[in-house]
mmCIF file of C-alpha atoms in Angstrom:
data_model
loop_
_atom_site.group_PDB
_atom_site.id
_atom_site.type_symbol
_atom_site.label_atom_id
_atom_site.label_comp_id
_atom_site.label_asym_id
_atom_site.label_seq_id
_atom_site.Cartn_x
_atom_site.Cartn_y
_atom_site.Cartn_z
ATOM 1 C CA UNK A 52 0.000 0.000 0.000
ATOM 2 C CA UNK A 53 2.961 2.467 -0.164
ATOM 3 C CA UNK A 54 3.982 4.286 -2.923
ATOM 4 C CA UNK A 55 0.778 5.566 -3.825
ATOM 5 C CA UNK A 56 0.663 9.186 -5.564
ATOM 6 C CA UNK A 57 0.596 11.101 -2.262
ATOM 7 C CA UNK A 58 3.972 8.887 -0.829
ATOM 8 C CA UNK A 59 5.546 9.971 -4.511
ATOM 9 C CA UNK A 60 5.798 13.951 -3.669
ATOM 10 C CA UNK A 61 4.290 15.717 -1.073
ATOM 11 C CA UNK A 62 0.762 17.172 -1.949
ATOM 12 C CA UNK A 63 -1.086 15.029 -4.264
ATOM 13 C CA UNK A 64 -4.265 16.753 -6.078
ATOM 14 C CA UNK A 65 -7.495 14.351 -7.033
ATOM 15 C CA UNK A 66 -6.380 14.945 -11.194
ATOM 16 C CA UNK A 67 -3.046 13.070 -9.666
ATOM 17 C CA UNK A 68 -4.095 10.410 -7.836
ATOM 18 C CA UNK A 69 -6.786 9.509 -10.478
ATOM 19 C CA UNK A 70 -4.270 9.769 -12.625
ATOM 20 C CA UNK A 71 -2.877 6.343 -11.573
ATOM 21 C CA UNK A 72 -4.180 2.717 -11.319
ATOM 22 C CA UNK A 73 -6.220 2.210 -8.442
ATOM 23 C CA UNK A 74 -4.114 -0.755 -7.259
ATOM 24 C CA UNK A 75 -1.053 0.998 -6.765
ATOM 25 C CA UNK A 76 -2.754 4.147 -4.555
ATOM 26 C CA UNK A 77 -1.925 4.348 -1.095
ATOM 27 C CA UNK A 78 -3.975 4.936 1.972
ATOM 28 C CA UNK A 79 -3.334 8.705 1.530
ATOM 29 C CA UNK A 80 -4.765 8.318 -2.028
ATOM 30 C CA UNK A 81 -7.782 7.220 -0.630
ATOM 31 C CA UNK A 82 -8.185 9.741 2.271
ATOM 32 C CA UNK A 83 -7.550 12.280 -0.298
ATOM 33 C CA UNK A 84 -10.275 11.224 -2.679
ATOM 34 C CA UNK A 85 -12.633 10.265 0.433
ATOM 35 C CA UNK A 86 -12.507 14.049 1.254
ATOM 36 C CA UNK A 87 -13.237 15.291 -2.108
ATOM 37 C CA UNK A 88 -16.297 12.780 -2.500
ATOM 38 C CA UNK A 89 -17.659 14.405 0.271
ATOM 39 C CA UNK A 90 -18.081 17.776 -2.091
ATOM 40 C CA UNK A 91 -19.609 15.901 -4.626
ATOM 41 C CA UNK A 92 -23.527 16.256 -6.593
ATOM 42 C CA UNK A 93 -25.660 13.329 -7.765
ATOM 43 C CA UNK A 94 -27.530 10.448 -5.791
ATOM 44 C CA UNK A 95 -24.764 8.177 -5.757
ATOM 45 C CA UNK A 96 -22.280 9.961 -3.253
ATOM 46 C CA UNK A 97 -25.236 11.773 -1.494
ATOM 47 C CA UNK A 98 -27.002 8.802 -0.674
ATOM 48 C CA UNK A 99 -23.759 7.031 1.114
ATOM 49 C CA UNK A 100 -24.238 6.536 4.590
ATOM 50 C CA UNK A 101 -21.107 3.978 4.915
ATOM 51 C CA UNK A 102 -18.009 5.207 4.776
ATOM 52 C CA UNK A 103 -16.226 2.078 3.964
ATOM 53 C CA UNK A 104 -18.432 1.376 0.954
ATOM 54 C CA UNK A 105 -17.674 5.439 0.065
ATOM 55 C CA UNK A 106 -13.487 4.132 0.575
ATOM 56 C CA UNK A 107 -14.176 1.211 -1.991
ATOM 57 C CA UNK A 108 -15.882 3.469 -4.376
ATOM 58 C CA UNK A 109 -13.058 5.926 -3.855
ATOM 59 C CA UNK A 110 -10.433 3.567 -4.130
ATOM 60 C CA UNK A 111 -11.728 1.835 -7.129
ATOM 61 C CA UNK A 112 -12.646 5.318 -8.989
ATOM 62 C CA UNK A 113 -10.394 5.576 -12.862
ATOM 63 C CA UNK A 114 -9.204 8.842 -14.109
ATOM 64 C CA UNK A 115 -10.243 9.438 -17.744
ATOM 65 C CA UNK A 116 -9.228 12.041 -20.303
ATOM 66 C CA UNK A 117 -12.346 12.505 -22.497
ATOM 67 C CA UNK A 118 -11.915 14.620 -25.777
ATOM 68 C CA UNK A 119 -14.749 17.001 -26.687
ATOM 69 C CA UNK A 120 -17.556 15.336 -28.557
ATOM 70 C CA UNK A 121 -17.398 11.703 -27.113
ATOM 71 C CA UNK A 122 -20.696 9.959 -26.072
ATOM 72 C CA UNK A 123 -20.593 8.245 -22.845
ATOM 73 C CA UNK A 124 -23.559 6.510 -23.191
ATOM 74 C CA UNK A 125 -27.087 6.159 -25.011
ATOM 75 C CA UNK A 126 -30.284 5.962 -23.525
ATOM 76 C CA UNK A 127 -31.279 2.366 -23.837
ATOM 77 C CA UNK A 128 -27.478 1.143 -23.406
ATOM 78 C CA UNK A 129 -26.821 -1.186 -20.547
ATOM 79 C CA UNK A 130 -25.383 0.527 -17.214
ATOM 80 C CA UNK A 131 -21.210 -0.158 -17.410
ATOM 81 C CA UNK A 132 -19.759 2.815 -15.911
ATOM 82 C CA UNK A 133 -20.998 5.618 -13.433
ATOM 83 C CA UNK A 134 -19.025 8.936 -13.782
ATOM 84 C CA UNK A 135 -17.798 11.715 -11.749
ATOM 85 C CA UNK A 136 -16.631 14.966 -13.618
ATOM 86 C CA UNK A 137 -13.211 16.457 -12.564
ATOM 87 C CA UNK A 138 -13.375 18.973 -14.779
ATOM 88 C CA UNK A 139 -15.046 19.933 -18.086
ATOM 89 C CA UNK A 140 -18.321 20.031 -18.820
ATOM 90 C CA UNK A 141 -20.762 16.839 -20.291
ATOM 91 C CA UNK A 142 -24.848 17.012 -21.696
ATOM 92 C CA UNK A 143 -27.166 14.705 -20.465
ATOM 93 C CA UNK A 144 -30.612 14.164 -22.501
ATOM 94 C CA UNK A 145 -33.374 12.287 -21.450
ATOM 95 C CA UNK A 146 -35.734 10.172 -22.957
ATOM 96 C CA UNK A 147 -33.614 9.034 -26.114
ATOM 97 C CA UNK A 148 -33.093 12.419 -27.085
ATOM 98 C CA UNK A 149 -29.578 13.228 -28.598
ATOM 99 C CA UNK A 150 -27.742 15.966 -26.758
ATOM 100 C CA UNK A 151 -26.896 17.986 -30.334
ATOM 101 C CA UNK A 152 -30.788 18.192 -30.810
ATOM 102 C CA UNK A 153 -32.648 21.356 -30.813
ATOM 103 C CA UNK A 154 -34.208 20.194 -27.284
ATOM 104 C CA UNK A 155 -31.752 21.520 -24.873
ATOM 105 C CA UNK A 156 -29.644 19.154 -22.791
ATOM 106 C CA UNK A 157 -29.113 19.381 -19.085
ATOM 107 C CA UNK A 158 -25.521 20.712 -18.495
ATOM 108 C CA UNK A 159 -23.251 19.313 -15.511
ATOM 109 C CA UNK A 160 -20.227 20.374 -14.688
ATOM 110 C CA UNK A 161 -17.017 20.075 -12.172
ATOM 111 C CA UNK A 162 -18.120 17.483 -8.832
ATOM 112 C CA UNK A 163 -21.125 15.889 -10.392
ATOM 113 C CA UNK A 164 -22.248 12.668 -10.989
ATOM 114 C CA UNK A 165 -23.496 11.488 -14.174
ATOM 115 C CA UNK A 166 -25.246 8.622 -15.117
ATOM 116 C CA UNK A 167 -26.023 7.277 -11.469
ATOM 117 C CA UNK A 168 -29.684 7.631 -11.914
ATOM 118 C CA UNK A 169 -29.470 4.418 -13.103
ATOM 119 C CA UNK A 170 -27.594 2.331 -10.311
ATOM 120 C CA UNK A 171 -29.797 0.035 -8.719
ATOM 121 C CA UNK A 172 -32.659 0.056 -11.167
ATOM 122 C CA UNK A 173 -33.087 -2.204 -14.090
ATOM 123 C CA UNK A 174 -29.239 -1.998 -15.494
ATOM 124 C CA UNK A 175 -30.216 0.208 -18.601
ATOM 125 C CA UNK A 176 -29.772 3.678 -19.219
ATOM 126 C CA UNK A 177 -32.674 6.172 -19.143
ATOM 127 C CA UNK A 178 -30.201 9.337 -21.428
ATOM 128 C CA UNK A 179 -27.602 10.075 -23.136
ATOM 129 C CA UNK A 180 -24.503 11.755 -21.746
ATOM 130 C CA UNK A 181 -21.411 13.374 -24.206
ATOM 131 C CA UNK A 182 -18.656 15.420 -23.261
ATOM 132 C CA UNK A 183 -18.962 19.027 -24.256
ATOM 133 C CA UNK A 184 -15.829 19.931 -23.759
ATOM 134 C CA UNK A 185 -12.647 17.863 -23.292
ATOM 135 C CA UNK A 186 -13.495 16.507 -19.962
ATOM 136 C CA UNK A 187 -11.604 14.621 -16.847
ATOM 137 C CA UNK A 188 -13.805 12.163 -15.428
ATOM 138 C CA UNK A 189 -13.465 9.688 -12.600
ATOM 139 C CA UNK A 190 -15.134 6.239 -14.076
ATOM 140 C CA UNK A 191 -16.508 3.435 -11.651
ATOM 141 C CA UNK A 192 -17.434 0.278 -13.216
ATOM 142 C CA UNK A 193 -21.349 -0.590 -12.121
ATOM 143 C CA UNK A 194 -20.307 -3.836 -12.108
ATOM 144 C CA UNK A 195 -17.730 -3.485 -8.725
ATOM 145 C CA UNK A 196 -20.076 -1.085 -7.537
ATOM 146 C CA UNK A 197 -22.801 -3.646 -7.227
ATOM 147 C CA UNK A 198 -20.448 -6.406 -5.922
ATOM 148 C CA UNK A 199 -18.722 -3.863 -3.214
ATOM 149 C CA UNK A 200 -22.114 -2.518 -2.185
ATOM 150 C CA UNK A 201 -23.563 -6.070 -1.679
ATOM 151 C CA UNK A 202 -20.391 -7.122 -0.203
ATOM 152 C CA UNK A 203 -21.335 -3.993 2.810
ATOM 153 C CA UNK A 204 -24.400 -4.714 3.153
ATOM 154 C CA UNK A 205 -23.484 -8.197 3.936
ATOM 155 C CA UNK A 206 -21.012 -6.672 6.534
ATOM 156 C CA UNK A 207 -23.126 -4.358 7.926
ATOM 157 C CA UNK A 208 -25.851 -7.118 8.386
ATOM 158 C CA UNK A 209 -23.006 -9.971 9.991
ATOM 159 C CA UNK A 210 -22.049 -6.883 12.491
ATOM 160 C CA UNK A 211 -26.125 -6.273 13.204
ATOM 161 C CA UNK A 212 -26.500 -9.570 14.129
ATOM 162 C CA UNK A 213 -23.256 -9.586 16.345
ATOM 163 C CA UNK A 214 -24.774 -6.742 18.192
ATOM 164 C CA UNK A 215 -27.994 -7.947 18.904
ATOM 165 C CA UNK A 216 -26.384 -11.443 20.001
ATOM 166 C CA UNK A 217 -23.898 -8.959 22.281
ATOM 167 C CA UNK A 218 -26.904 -7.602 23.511
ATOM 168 C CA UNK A 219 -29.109 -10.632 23.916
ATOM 169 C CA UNK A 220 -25.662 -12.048 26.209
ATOM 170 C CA UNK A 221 -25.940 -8.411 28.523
ATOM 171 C CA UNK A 222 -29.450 -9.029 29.374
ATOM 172 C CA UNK A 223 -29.221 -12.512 30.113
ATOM 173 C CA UNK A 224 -26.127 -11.403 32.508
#
């Protein structure tokens, strides 16, 4: 767990760590980006109430450079990844619209979320996001999201049931 961006030179920035593989951040890395998530818009950091299933998600987030122009998904398009926007700005449509139609798009920008409307419900998309501008975005696979979420829940449950044993063995007592 050493040699993470922050252990390579003093004060890392998010664009840094994201920068590199998740596997090789260190815990720093992941304090760093645990802080930031903390600033960020859209239901999937807003509705975390564990903070080690916000660590995993912070841990496991990719930097992406994303040139101007690029579609990030289509409405109807399976859920794959769930993105976070470093900087740059990216249209979302709804309803199958393209973003380049005369309908306006929504615009999001720097510390939101895009395209986690969708986690948790029936694993297809429901717009269409593209970059408006070359873009840095912080990608999470749905996939490892699902796993990691179901894999807290799971803990959180095991530790539920330890405490109301724990408790159970008090009052007997």
């Amino acid at each position: 767990l050493f040699g993470g961006q922050a252990a390579r030179g003093g004060t890392a920035s998010v664009d840094a760590v994201l920068a590199v593989p998740p596997d090789t951040r260190c815990e720093a890395d992941a304090d760093l980006l645990m802080e930031w998530s903390r600033g960020l818009r859209g239901r999937l950091f807003s509705s975390l109430t564990s903070n080690t299933l916000r660590r995993e998600i912070c841990r496991n987030l990719r930097g992406q450079r994303v040139p101007a122009g690029t579609v990030l998904f289509r409405s109807g398009e399976k859920v794959d990844d769930i993105y976070v926007i470093v900087s740059g700005t990216v249209l979302v449509a709804t309803d199958g619209a393209e973003v380049w139609h005369p309908r306006p798009a929504t615009e999001h920008q720097e510390g939101t979320c895009v395209g986690d409307e969708e986690v948790g419900s029936s694993g297809q998309r429901s717009s269409t996001a593209t970059t408006a501008v070359d873009c840095f975005l912080a990608a999470l696979d749905h996939a490892a999201y699902t796993r990691m979420s179901s894999s807290v829940a799971a803990e959180g449950a095991v530790l539920g049931e330890l405490r109301r044993a724990g408790s159970a063995q008090e009052a007997k007592r």
